[in-house]
């Protein structure tokens, strides 16, 4: 098993166990970025956070990380 396979397995385990917390973190990061840019890029930031959450679901194969 390569280094990246090991990292992916660890990330998958973390998402399985704490997906809700990871999703909250993604939301908070998006809100922070939106605040710091004065809302100028709100739509793009929302697209990015949605994409990140979709990738979390793809990682563990479950649609349970999005709140």
JSON list of C-alpha atoms in Angstrom, two decimals:
[
{"chain": "A", "resi": 1, "resn": "UNK", "atom": "CA", "xyz": [0.00, 0.00, 0.00]},
{"chain": "A", "resi": 2, "resn": "UNK", "atom": "CA", "xyz": [1.37, 3.37, -0.98]},
{"chain": "A", "resi": 3, "resn": "UNK", "atom": "CA", "xyz": [1.53, 6.49, 1.08]},
{"chain": "A", "resi": 4, "resn": "UNK", "atom": "CA", "xyz": [-1.46, 8.05, -0.68]},
{"chain": "A", "resi": 5, "resn": "UNK", "atom": "CA", "xyz": [-3.58, 4.93, -0.21]},
{"chain": "A", "resi": 6, "resn": "UNK", "atom": "CA", "xyz": [-2.80, 5.09, 3.51]},
{"chain": "A", "resi": 7, "resn": "UNK", "atom": "CA", "xyz": [-3.76, 8.78, 3.65]},
{"chain": "A", "resi": 8, "resn": "UNK", "atom": "CA", "xyz": [-6.99, 8.10, 1.77]},
{"chain": "A", "resi": 9, "resn": "UNK", "atom": "CA", "xyz": [-7.88, 5.30, 4.19]},
{"chain": "A", "resi": 10, "resn": "UNK", "atom": "CA", "xyz": [-7.26, 7.57, 7.17]},
{"chain": "A", "resi": 11, "resn": "UNK", "atom": "CA", "xyz": [-9.32, 10.37, 5.61]},
{"chain": "A", "resi": 12, "resn": "UNK", "atom": "CA", "xyz": [-12.15, 7.94, 4.85]},
{"chain": "A", "resi": 13, "resn": "UNK", "atom": "CA", "xyz": [-12.14, 6.68, 8.43]},
{"chain": "A", "resi": 14, "resn": "UNK", "atom": "CA", "xyz": [-12.20, 10.25, 9.75]},
{"chain": "A", "resi": 15, "resn": "UNK", "atom": "CA", "xyz": [-15.12, 11.16, 7.50]},
{"chain": "A", "resi": 16, "resn": "UNK", "atom": "CA", "xyz": [-16.99, 8.01, 8.53]},
{"chain": "A", "resi": 17, "resn": "UNK", "atom": "CA", "xyz": [-16.57, 8.82, 12.20]},
{"chain": "A", "resi": 18, "resn": "UNK", "atom": "CA", "xyz": [-16.77, 12.62, 12.16]},
{"chain": "A", "resi": 19, "resn": "UNK", "atom": "CA", "xyz": [-18.41, 13.60, 8.87]},
{"chain": "A", "resi": 20, "resn": "UNK", "atom": "CA", "xyz": [-20.83, 15.96, 10.55]},
{"chain": "A", "resi": 21, "resn": "UNK", "atom": "CA", "xyz": [-17.99, 17.85, 12.24]},
{"chain": "A", "resi": 22, "resn": "UNK", "atom": "CA", "xyz": [-16.00, 18.02, 9.00]},
{"chain": "A", "resi": 23, "resn": "UNK", "atom": "CA", "xyz": [-19.07, 19.37, 7.22]},
{"chain": "A", "resi": 24, "resn": "UNK", "atom": "CA", "xyz": [-19.52, 22.01, 9.92]},
{"chain": "A", "resi": 25, "resn": "UNK", "atom": "CA", "xyz": [-15.88, 23.01, 9.45]},
{"chain": "A", "resi": 26, "resn": "UNK", "atom": "CA", "xyz": [-16.38, 23.40, 5.70]},
{"chain": "A", "resi": 27, "resn": "UNK", "atom": "CA", "xyz": [-19.41, 25.60, 6.34]},
{"chain": "A", "resi": 28, "resn": "UNK", "atom": "CA", "xyz": [-17.54, 27.74, 8.86]},
{"chain": "A", "resi": 29, "resn": "UNK", "atom": "CA", "xyz": [-14.60, 28.15, 6.48]},
{"chain": "A", "resi": 30, "resn": "UNK", "atom": "CA", "xyz": [-17.00, 29.24, 3.74]},
{"chain": "A", "resi": 31, "resn": "UNK", "atom": "CA", "xyz": [-18.70, 31.74, 6.03]},
{"chain": "A", "resi": 32, "resn": "UNK", "atom": "CA", "xyz": [-15.31, 33.10, 7.10]},
{"chain": "A", "resi": 33, "resn": "UNK", "atom": "CA", "xyz": [-14.15, 33.52, 3.50]},
{"chain": "A", "resi": 34, "resn": "UNK", "atom": "CA", "xyz": [-17.44, 35.18, 2.55]},
{"chain": "A", "resi": 35, "resn": "UNK", "atom": "CA", "xyz": [-17.12, 37.58, 5.47]},
{"chain": "A", "resi": 36, "resn": "UNK", "atom": "CA", "xyz": [-13.51, 38.44, 4.66]},
{"chain": "A", "resi": 37, "resn": "UNK", "atom": "CA", "xyz": [-14.35, 39.17, 1.02]},
{"chain": "A", "resi": 38, "resn": "UNK", "atom": "CA", "xyz": [-17.34, 41.30, 1.97]},
{"chain": "A", "resi": 39, "resn": "UNK", "atom": "CA", "xyz": [-19.75, 38.94, 0.24]},
{"chain": "A", "resi": 40, "resn": "UNK", "atom": "CA", "xyz": [-18.22, 39.75, -3.13]},
{"chain": "A", "resi": 41, "resn": "UNK", "atom": "CA", "xyz": [-17.60, 36.07, -3.97]},
{"chain": "A", "resi": 42, "resn": "UNK", "atom": "CA", "xyz": [-20.47, 34.52, -2.01]},
{"chain": "A", "resi": 43, "resn": "UNK", "atom": "CA", "xyz": [-21.83, 32.50, -4.91]},
{"chain": "A", "resi": 44, "resn": "UNK", "atom": "CA", "xyz": [-18.42, 31.05, -5.78]},
{"chain": "A", "resi": 45, "resn": "UNK", "atom": "CA", "xyz": [-17.72, 30.28, -2.13]},
{"chain": "A", "resi": 46, "resn": "UNK", "atom": "CA", "xyz": [-21.06, 28.47, -1.84]},
{"chain": "A", "resi": 47, "resn": "UNK", "atom": "CA", "xyz": [-20.21, 26.44, -4.93]},
{"chain": "A", "resi": 48, "resn": "UNK", "atom": "CA", "xyz": [-16.86, 25.53, -3.41]},
{"chain": "A", "resi": 49, "resn": "UNK", "atom": "CA", "xyz": [-18.34, 24.43, -0.10]},
{"chain": "A", "resi": 50, "resn": "UNK", "atom": "CA", "xyz": [-21.00, 22.36, -1.88]},
{"chain": "A", "resi": 51, "resn": "UNK", "atom": "CA", "xyz": [-18.29, 20.73, -3.98]},
{"chain": "A", "resi": 52, "resn": "UNK", "atom": "CA", "xyz": [-16.20, 19.97, -0.88]},
{"chain": "A", "resi": 53, "resn": "UNK", "atom": "CA", "xyz": [-19.18, 18.33, 0.83]},
{"chain": "A", "resi": 54, "resn": "UNK", "atom": "CA", "xyz": [-19.93, 16.28, -2.28]},
{"chain": "A", "resi": 55, "resn": "UNK", "atom": "CA", "xyz": [-16.34, 15.05, -2.25]},
{"chain": "A", "resi": 56, "resn": "UNK", "atom": "CA", "xyz": [-16.71, 14.05, 1.41]},
{"chain": "A", "resi": 57, "resn": "UNK", "atom": "CA", "xyz": [-19.69, 11.94, 0.42]},
{"chain": "A", "resi": 58, "resn": "UNK", "atom": "CA", "xyz": [-17.76, 10.44, -2.49]},
{"chain": "A", "resi": 59, "resn": "UNK", "atom": "CA", "xyz": [-14.90, 9.58, -0.17]},
{"chain": "A", "resi": 60, "resn": "UNK", "atom": "CA", "xyz": [-16.93, 7.36, 2.12]},
{"chain": "A", "resi": 61, "resn": "UNK", "atom": "CA", "xyz": [-19.68, 6.40, -0.34]},
{"chain": "A", "resi": 62, "resn": "UNK", "atom": "CA", "xyz": [-22.42, 7.74, 1.92]},
{"chain": "A", "resi": 63, "resn": "UNK", "atom": "CA", "xyz": [-24.62, 10.79, 1.56]},
{"chain": "A", "resi": 64, "resn": "UNK", "atom": "CA", "xyz": [-24.52, 11.57, 5.27]},
{"chain": "A", "resi": 65, "resn": "UNK", "atom": "CA", "xyz": [-22.02, 14.39, 5.68]},
{"chain": "A", "resi": 66, "resn": "UNK", "atom": "CA", "xyz": [-24.14, 17.27, 4.47]},
{"chain": "A", "resi": 67, "resn": "UNK", "atom": "CA", "xyz": [-26.32, 18.87, 7.09]}
]
